mmCIF file of C-alpha atoms in Angstrom:
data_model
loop_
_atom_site.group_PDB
_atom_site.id
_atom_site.type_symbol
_atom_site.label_atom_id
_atom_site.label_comp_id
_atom_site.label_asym_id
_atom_site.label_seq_id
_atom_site.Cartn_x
_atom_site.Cartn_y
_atom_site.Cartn_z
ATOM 1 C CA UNK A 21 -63.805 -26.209 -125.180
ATOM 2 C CA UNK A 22 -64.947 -29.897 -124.028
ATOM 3 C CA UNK A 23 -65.120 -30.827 -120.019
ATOM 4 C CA UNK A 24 -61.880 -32.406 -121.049
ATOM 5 C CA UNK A 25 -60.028 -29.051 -121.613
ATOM 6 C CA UNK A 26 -62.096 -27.100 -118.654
ATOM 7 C CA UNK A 27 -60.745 -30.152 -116.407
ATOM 8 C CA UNK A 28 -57.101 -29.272 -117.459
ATOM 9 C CA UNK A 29 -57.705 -25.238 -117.337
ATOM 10 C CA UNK A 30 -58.965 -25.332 -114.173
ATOM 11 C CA UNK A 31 -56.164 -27.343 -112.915
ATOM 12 C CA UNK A 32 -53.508 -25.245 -114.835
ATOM 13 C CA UNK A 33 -54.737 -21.746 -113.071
ATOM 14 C CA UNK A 34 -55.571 -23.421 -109.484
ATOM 15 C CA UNK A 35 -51.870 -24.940 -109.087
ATOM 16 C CA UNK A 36 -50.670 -21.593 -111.156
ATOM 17 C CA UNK A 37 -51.847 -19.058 -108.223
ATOM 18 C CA UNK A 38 -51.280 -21.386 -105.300
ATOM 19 C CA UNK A 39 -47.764 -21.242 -106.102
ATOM 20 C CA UNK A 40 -47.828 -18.171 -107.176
ATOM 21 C CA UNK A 41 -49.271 -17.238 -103.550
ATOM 22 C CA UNK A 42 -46.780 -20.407 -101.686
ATOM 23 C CA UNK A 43 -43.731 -18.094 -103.869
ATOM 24 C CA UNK A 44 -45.214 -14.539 -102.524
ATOM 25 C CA UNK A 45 -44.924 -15.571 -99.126
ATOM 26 C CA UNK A 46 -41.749 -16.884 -99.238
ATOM 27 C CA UNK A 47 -40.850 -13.546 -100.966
ATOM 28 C CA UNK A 48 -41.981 -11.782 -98.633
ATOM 29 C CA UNK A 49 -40.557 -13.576 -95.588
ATOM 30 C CA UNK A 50 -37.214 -13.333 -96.908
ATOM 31 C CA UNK A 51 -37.419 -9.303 -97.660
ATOM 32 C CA UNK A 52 -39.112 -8.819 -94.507
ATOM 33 C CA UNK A 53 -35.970 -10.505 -92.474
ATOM 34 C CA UNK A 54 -33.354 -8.300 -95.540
ATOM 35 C CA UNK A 55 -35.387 -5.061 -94.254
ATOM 36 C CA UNK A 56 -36.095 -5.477 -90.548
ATOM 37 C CA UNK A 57 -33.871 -3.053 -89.284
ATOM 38 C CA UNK A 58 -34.650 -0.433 -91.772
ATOM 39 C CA UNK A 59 -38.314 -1.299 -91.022
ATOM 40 C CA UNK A 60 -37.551 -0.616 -87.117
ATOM 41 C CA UNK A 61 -35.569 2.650 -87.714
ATOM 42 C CA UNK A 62 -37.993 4.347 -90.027
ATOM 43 C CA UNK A 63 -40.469 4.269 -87.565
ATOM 44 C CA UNK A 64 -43.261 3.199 -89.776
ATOM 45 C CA UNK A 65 -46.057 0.700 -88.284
ATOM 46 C CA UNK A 66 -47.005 -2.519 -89.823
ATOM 47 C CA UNK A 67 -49.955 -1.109 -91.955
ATOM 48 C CA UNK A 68 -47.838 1.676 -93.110
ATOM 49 C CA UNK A 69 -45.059 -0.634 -94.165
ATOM 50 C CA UNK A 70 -47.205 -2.792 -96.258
ATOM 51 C CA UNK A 71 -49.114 0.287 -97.847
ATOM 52 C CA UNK A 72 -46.105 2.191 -98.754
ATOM 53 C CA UNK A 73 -43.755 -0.651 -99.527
ATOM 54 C CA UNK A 74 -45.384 -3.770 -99.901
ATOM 55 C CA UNK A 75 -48.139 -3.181 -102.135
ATOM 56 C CA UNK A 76 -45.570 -2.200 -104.729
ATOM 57 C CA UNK A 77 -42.821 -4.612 -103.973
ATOM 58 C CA UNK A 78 -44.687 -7.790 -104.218
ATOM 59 C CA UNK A 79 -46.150 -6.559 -107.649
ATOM 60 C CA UNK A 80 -42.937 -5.917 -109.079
ATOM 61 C CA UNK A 81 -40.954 -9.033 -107.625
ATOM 62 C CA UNK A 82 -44.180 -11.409 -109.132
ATOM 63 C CA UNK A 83 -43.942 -9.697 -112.156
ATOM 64 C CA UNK A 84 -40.041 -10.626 -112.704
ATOM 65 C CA UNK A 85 -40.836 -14.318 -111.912
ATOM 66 C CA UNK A 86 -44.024 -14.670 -113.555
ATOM 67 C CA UNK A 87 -42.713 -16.738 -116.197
ATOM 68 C CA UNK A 88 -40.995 -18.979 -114.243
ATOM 69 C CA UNK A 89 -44.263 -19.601 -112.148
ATOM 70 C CA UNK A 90 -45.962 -20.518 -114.603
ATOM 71 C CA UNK A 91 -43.346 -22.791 -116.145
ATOM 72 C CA UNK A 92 -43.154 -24.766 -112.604
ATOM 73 C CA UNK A 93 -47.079 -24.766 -112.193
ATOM 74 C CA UNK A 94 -47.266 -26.819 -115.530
ATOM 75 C CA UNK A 95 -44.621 -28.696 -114.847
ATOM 76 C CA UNK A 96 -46.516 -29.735 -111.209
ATOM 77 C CA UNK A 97 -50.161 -30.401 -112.355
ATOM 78 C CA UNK A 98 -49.233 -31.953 -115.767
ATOM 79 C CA UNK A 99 -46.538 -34.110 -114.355
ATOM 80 C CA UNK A 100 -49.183 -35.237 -111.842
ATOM 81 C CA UNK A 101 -51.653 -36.193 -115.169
ATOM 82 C CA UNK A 102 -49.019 -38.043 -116.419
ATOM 83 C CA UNK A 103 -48.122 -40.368 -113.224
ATOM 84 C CA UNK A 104 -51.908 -41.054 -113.130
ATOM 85 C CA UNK A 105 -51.954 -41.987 -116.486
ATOM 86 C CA UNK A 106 -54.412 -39.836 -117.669
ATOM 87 C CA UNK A 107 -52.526 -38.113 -120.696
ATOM 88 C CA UNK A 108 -51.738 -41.686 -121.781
ATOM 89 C CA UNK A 109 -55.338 -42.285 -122.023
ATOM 90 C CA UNK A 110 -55.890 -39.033 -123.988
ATOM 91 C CA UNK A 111 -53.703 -40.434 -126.492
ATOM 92 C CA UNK A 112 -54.929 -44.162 -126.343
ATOM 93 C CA UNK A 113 -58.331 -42.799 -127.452
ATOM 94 C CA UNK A 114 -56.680 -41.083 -130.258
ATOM 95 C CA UNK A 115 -56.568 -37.647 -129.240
ATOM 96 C CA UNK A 116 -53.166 -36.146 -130.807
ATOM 97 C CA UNK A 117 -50.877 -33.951 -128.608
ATOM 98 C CA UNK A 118 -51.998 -30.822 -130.694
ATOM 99 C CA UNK A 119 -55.785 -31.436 -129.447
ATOM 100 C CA UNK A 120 -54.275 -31.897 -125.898
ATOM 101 C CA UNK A 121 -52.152 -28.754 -125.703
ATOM 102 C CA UNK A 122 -55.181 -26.493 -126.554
ATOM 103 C CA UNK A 123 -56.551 -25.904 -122.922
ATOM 104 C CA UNK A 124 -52.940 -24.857 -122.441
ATOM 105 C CA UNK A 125 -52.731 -22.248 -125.224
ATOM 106 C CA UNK A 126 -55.946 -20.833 -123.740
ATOM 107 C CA UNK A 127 -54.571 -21.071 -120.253
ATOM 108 C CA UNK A 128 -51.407 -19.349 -121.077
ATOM 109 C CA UNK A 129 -52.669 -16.713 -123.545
ATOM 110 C CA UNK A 130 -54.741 -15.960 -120.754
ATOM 111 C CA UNK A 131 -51.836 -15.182 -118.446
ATOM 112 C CA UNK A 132 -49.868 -13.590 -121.199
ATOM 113 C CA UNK A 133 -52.523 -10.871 -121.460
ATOM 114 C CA UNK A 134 -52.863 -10.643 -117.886
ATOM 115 C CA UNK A 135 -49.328 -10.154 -117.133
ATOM 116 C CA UNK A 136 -48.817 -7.705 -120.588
ATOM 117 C CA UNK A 137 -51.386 -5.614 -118.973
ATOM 118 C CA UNK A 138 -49.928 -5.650 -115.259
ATOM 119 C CA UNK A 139 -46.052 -4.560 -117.125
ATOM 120 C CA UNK A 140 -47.834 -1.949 -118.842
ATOM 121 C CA UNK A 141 -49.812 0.012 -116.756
ATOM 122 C CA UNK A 142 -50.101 -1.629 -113.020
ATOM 123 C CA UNK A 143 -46.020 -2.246 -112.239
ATOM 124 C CA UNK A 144 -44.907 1.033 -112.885
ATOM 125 C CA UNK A 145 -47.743 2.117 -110.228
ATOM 126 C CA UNK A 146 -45.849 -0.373 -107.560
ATOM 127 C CA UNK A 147 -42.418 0.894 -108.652
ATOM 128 C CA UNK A 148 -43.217 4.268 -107.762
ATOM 129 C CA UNK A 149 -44.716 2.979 -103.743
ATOM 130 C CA UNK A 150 -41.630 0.702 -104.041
ATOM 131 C CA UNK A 151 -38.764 3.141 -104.550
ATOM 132 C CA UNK A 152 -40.194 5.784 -103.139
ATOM 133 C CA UNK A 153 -39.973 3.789 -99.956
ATOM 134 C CA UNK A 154 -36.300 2.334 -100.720
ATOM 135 C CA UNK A 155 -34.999 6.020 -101.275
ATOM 136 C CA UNK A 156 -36.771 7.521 -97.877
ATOM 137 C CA UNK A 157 -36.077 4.745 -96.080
ATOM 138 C CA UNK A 158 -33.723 2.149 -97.146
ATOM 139 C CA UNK A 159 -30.878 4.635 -98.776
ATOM 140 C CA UNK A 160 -31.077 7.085 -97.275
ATOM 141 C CA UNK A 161 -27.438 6.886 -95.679
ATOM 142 C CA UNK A 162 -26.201 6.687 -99.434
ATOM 143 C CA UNK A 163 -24.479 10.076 -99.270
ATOM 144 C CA UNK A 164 -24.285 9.415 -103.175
ATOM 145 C CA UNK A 165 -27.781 9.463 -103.916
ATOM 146 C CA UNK A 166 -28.290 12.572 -101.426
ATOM 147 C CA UNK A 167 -25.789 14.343 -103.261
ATOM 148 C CA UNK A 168 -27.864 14.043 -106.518
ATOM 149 C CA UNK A 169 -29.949 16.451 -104.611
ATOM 150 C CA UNK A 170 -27.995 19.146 -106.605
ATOM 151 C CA UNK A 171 -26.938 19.592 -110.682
ATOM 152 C CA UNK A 172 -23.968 20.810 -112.150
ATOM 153 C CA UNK A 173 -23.250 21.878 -115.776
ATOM 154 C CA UNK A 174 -26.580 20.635 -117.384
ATOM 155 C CA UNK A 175 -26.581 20.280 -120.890
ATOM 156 C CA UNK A 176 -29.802 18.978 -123.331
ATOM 157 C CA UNK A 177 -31.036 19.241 -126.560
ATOM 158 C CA UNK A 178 -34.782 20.749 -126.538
ATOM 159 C CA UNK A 179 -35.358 19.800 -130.079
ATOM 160 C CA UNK A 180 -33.652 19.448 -133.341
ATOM 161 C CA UNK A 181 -32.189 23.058 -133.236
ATOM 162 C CA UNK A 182 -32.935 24.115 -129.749
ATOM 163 C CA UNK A 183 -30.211 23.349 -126.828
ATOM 164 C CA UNK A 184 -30.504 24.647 -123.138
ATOM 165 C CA UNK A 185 -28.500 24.187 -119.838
ATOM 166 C CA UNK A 186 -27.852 25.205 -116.769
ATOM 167 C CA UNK A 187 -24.771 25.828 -114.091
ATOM 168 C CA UNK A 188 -26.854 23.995 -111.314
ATOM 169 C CA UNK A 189 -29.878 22.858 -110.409
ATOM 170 C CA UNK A 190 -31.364 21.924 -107.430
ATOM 171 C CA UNK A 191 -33.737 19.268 -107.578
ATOM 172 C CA UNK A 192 -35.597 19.484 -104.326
ATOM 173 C CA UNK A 193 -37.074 23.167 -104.705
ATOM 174 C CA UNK A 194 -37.001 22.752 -108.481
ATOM 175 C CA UNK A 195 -34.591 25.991 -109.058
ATOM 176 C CA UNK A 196 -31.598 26.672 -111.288
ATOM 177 C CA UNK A 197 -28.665 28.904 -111.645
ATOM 178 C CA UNK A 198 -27.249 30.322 -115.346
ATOM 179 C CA UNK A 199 -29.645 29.480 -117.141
ATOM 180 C CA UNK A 200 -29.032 29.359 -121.240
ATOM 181 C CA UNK A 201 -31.504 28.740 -123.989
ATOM 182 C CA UNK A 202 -29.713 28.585 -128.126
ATOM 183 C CA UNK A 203 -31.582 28.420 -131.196
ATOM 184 C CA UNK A 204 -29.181 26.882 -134.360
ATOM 185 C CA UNK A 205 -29.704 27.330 -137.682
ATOM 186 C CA UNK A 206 -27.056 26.153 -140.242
ATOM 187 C CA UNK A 207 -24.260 25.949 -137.336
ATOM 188 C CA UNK A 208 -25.108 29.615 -136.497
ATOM 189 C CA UNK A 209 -26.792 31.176 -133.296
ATOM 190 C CA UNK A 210 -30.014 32.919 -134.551
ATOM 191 C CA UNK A 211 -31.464 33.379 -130.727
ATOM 192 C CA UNK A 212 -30.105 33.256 -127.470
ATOM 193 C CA UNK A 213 -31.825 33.144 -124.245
ATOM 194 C CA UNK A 214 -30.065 33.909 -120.935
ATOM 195 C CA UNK A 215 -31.033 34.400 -117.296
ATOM 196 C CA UNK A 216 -29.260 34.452 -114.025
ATOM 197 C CA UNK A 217 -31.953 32.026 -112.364
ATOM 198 C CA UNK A 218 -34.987 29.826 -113.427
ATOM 199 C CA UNK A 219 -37.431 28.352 -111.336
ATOM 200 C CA UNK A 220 -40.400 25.924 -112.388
ATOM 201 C CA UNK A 221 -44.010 27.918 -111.573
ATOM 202 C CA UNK A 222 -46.101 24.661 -110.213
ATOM 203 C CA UNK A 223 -49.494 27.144 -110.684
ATOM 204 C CA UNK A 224 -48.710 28.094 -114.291
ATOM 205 C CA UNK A 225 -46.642 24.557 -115.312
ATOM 206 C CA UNK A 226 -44.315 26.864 -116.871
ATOM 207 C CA UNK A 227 -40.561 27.850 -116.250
ATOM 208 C CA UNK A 228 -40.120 31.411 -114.392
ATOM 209 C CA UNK A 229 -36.996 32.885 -115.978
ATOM 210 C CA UNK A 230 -36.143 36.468 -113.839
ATOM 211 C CA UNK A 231 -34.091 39.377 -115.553
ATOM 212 C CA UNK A 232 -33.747 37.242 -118.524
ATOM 213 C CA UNK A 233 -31.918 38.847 -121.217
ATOM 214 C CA UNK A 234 -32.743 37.531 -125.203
ATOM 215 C CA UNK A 235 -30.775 37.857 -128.216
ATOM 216 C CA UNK A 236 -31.987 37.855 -131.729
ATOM 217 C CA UNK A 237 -29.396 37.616 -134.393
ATOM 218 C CA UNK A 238 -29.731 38.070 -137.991
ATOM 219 C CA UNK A 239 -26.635 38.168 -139.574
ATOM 220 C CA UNK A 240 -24.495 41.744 -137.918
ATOM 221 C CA UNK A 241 -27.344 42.943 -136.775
ATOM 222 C CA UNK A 242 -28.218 41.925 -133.209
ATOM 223 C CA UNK A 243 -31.611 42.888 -131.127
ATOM 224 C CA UNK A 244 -31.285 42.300 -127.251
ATOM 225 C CA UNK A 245 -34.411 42.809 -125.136
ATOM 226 C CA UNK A 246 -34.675 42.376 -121.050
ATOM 227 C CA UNK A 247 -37.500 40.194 -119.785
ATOM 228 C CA UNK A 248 -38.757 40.305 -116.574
ATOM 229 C CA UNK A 249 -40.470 37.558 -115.093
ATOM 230 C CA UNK A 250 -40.402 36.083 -118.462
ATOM 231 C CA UNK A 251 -42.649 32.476 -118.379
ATOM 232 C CA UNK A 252 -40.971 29.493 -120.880
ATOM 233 C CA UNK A 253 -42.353 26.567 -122.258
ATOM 234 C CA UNK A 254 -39.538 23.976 -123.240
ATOM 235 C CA UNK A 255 -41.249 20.963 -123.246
ATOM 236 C CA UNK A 256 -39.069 19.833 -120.332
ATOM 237 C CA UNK A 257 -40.409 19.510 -116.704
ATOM 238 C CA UNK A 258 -38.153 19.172 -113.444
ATOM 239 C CA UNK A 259 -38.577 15.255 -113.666
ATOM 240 C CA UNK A 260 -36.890 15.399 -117.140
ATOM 241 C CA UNK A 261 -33.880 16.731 -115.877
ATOM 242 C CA UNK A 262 -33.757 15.430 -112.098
ATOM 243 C CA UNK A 263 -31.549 12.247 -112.507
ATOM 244 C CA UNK A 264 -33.772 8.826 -111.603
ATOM 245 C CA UNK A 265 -32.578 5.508 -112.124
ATOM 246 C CA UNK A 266 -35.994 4.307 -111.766
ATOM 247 C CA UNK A 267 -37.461 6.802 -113.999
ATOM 248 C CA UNK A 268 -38.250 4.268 -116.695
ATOM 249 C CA UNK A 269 -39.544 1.647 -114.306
ATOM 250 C CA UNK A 270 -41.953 4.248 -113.408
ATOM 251 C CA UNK A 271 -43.588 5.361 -116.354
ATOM 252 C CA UNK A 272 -46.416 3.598 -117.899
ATOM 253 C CA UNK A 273 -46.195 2.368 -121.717
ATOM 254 C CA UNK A 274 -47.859 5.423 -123.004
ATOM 255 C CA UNK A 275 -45.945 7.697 -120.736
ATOM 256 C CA UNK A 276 -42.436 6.154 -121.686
ATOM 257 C CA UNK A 277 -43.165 5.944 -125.284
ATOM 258 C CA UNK A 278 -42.818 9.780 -125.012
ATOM 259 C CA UNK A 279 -39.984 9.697 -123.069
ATOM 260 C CA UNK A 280 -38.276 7.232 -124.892
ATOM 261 C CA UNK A 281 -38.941 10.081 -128.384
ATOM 262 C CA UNK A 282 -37.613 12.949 -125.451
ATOM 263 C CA UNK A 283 -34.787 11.600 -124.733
ATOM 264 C CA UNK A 284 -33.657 10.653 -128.445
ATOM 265 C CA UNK A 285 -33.959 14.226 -129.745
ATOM 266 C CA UNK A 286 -32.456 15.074 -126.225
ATOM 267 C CA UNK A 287 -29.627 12.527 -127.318
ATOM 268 C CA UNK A 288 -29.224 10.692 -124.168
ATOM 269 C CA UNK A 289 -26.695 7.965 -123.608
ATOM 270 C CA UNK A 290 -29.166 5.835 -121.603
ATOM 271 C CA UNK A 291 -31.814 5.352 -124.687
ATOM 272 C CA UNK A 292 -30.097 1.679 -124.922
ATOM 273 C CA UNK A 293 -31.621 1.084 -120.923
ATOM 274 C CA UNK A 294 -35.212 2.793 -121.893
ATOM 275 C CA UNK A 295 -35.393 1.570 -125.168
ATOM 276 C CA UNK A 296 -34.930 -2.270 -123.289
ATOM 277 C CA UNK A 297 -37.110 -1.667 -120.415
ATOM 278 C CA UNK A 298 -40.192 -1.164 -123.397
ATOM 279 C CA UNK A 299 -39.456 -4.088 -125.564
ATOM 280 C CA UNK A 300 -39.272 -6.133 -122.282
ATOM 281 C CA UNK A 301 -42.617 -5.195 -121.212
ATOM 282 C CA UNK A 302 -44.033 -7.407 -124.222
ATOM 283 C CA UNK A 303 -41.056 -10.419 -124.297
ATOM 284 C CA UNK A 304 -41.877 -11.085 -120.584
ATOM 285 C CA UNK A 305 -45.252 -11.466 -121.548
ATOM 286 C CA UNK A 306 -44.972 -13.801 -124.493
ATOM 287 C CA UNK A 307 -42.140 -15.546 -122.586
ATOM 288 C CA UNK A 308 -45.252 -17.113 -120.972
ATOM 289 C CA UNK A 309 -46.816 -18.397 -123.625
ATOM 290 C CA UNK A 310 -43.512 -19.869 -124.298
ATOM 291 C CA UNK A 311 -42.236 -21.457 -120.849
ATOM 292 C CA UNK A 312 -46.133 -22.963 -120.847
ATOM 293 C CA UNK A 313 -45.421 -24.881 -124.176
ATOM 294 C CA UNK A 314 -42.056 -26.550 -122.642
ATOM 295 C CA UNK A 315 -43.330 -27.501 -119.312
ATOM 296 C CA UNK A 316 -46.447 -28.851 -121.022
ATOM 297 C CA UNK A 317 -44.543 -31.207 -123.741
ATOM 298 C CA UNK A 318 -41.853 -31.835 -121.271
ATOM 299 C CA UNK A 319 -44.089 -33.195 -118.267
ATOM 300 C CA UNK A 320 -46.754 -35.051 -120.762
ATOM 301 C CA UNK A 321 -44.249 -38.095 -120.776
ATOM 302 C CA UNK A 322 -44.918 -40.962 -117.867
ATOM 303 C CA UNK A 323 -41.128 -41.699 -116.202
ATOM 304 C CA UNK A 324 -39.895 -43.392 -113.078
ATOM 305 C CA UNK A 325 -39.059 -41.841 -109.944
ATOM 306 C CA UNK A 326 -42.641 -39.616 -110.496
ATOM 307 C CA UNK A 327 -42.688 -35.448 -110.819
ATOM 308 C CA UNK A 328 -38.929 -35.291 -109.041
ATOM 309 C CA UNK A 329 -36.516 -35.055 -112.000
ATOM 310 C CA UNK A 330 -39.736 -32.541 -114.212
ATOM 311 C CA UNK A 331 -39.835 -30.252 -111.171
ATOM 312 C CA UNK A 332 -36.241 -30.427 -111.253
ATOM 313 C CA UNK A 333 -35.735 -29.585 -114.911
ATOM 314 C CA UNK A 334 -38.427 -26.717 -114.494
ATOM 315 C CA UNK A 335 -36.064 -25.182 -111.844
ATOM 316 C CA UNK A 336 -32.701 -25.192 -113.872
ATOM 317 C CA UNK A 337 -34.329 -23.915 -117.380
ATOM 318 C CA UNK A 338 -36.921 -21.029 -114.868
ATOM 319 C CA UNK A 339 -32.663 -19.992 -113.572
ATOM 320 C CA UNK A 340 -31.346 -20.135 -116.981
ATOM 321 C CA UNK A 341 -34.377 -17.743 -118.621
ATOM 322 C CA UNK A 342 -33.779 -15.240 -115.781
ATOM 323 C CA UNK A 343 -29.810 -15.547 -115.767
ATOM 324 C CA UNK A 344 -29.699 -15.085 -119.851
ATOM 325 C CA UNK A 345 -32.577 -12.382 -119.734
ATOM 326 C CA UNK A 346 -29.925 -10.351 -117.089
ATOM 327 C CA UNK A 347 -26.882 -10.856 -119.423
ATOM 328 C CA UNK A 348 -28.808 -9.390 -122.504
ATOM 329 C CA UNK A 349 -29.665 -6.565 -120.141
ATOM 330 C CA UNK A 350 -26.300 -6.304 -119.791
ATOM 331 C CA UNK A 351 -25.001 -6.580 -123.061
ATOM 332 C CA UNK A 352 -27.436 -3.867 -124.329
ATOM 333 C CA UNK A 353 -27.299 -1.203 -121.751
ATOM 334 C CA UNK A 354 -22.968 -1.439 -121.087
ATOM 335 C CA UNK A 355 -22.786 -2.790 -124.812
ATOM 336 C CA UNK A 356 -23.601 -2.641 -128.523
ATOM 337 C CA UNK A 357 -26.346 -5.204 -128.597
ATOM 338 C CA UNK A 358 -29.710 -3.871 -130.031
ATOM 339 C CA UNK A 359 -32.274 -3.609 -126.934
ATOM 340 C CA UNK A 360 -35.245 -4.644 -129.316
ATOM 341 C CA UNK A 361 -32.902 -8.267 -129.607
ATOM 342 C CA UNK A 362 -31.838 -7.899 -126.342
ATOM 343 C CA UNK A 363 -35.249 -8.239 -125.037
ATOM 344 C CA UNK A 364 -35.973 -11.348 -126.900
ATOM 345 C CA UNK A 365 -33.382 -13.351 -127.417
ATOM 346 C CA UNK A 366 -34.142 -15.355 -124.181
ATOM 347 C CA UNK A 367 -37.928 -16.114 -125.790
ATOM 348 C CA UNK A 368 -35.691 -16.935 -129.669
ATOM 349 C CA UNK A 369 -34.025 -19.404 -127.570
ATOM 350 C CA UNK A 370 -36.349 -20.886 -125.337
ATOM 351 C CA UNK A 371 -38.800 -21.252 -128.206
ATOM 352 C CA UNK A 372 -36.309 -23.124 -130.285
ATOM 353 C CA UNK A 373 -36.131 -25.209 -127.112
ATOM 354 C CA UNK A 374 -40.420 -25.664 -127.438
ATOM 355 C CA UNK A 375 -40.690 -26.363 -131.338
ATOM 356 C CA UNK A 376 -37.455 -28.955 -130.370
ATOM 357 C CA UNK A 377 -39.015 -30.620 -127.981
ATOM 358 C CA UNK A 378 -42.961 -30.873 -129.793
ATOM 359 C CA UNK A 379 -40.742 -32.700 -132.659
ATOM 360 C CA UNK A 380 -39.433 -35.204 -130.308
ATOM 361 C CA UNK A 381 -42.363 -35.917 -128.197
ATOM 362 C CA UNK A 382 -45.425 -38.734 -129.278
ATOM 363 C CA UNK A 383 -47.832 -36.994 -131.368
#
C-alpha cells in the first residue's frame, strides 16, 4: 500500500459512512413520521423508543442497503477523481487500471467482512429489539397475529422415527392439551406416549407430561404403564413450535444452522424461506465486493456534464439489485427455485455486469 492507495482508501470509507450516516437519517425521519402515532399511543418516551426500537431498526434497514451504499459512495468520490483528472494522471504515468483498483479491493473486502459479520451475529440481535417492538406496539390491533396466541392440531416429526402433536397449545403460558408422542419402526407403532396435558418446566428445561399413559408394543403383546409427573426431553422447546415469522431473522448463523437441520427432519414447508435467509447472509456480503468493482470501473472514465449521469446510473442498477434480490426471494420461498441460487443470482448477474465492464474500460 503506497500514499497513492491510502489517499483513495481514505476517501472511499470517509464518503462511504457519511452517506451511510446522510441515508440513516433520512431513514429514520421517514419511519419516525410512518410510526408517530403508534409512538404517541404506546406511551413510550423518546429514550425508550430509540432503545427498544431504534437500536434494532436502523441496524437492520442499513444492513438491507449496505450494498447499495457502498455502490453510490464509489460512484461519488471516484467520479469526483475523475472530473479532477486525477485517474487520468494515474494512467498517464503508466499505472494500469488493475494497479488502480487495488485500494478498492482492500476497501471493499474490508466492508464485506464487516457487513458478513454484522448479518451473522449483530442483525439478528436488532431483529429481536425490532419486532419485539412492532408486535407490542405496532400490531397489536392485528386480531390475526393475537389469535396465534393459541395452537390447534399440532403435528411434527421429532426425528427420523419419532412424531408428536398436540390438540392445542397455548403459546403465552407455554401449555398444551392431548398430548401424543409415536415411535415407528418399519410402518409399525413400537411406543406410544399419551397425556391429557403437557406443560414446559422453565426450572428443569424439560416438558412436564401429567397422568401420562405409555405403550410399549412388541408384536401382540402390549405393556402400558401410568406416569405421573413424567419429565420429557424431545429436543423441541416452546419457540420451536410457537409460530414466528421472524424466527429466522432472529437467530444467529450458528443458532439457525440448527434450526435449519430441525426443521428438515421436522419436514417443514418453510425450509425454502430459512434455507434463503442463510445463503443470503453471505451473498449480501460479497454483493459488496461486487457493486464496489462496477461503481469503481464505471466512474474511472472523465465525461461531460460531471458526476450527474454516474450518480444517476448508481441509483437505477442500487434499485435493480434490490428489486431482483426480492423477486428471487420470491421465486424460492412461493416457488421451485433453489434458495442457495436464489440468494445469488443477483451477485451472478451483477458480476457479469463487473467482468463486462473491466473488458470495455482503458486498461
Amino acid at each position: 500500500m503506497k500514499i497513492l492507495d491510502w489517499y483513495i482508501l481514505k476517501s472511499f470509507l470517509k464518503t462511504f459512512f457519511f452517506l451511510l450516516l446522510i441515508f440513516s437519517m433520512i431513514t429514520l425521519a421517514i419511519d419516525a413520521s410512518e410510526k408517530s402515532e403508534d409512538f404517541v399511543r404506546s406511551g413510550l418516551g423518546f429514550s425508550d423508543i430509540v432503545t427498544k426500537y431504534y437500536y434494532g431498526f436502523l441496524p437492520h434497514i442499513i444492513s438491507l442497503l449496505f450494498p447499495v451504499f457502498v455502490l453510490i459512495a464509489v460512484v461519488f468520490f471516484t467520479s469526483k477523481l475523475a472530473l479532477r483528472s486525477e485517474i487520468v494522471a494515474m494512467l498517464s504515468v503508466g499505472m494500469s487500471l488493475n494497479r488502480i483498483l487495488r485500494p478498492y479491493w482492500v476497501g471493499a473486502v474490508f466492508l464485506a467482512l464487516m457487513l458478513g459479520l454484522a448479518n451473522h451475529f449483530l442483525i439478528p440481535v436488532a431483529n429481536i429489539i425490532r419486532t419485539n417492538f412492532e408486535n407490542r406496539y405496532v400490531d397489536m390491533g392485528n386480531i390475526a397475529k393475537q389469535q396465534r396466541q393459541y395452537l390447534n392440531n399440532i403435528h411434527f416429526r421429532v426425528d427420523t422415527f419419532t412424531y408428536a402433536g398436540m390438540r392445542n397449545y397455548d403459546t403465552i403460558t407455554k401449555t398444551g392439551t392431548g398430548f401424543f408422542l409415536e415411535k415407528v419402526k418399519n410402518n409399525q407403532v413400537f411406543y406410544n406416549l399419551r397425556s391429557e396435558s403437557i406443560a414446559w418446566d422453565t426450572a428443569k428445561k424439560q416438558w412436564k407430561l401429567e397422568t401420562a399413559v405409555e405403550r410399549k408394543i412388541n408384536g401382540l403383546k402390549e405393556e402400558v404403564k401410568t406416569l405421573s409427573n413424567y419429565y420429557l426431553k424431545m429436543g423441541y422447546l416452546p419457540s420451536d413450535i410457537s409460530e414466528d415469522d421472524f424466527k429466522k431473522d432472529k437467530l444467529k448463523t450458528p443458532a439457525l444452522n440448527r434450526f435449519i437441520k430441525q426443521e428438515k427432519i421436522r419436514g417443514s414447508e418453510g425450509v425454502n424461506a430459512i434455507l434463503f435467509e442463510r445463503y443470503r447472509r453471505d451473498a449480501s456480503a460479497v454483493s459488496v465486493i461486487i457493486m464496489t468493482m462496477i461503481a469503481a470501473i464505471l466512474a474511472c472514465r472523465k465525461i461531460r456534464g460531471g458526476s450527474g449521469f454516474h450518480l444517476a446510473l448508481a441509483f437505477i442498477m442500487g434499485v435493480s439489485f434490490i428489486v431482483l434480490d426480492k423477486f428471487s426471494m420470491v421465486f424460492s420461498t412461493k416457488g421451485n427455485l433453489p434458495p442457495l441460487l436464489a440468494a445469488w443470482i443477483p451477485n451472478v448477474i451483477f458480476a457479469l455486469i463487473a467482468y463486462r465492464l473491466y473488458k470495455r474500460a482503458p486498461k
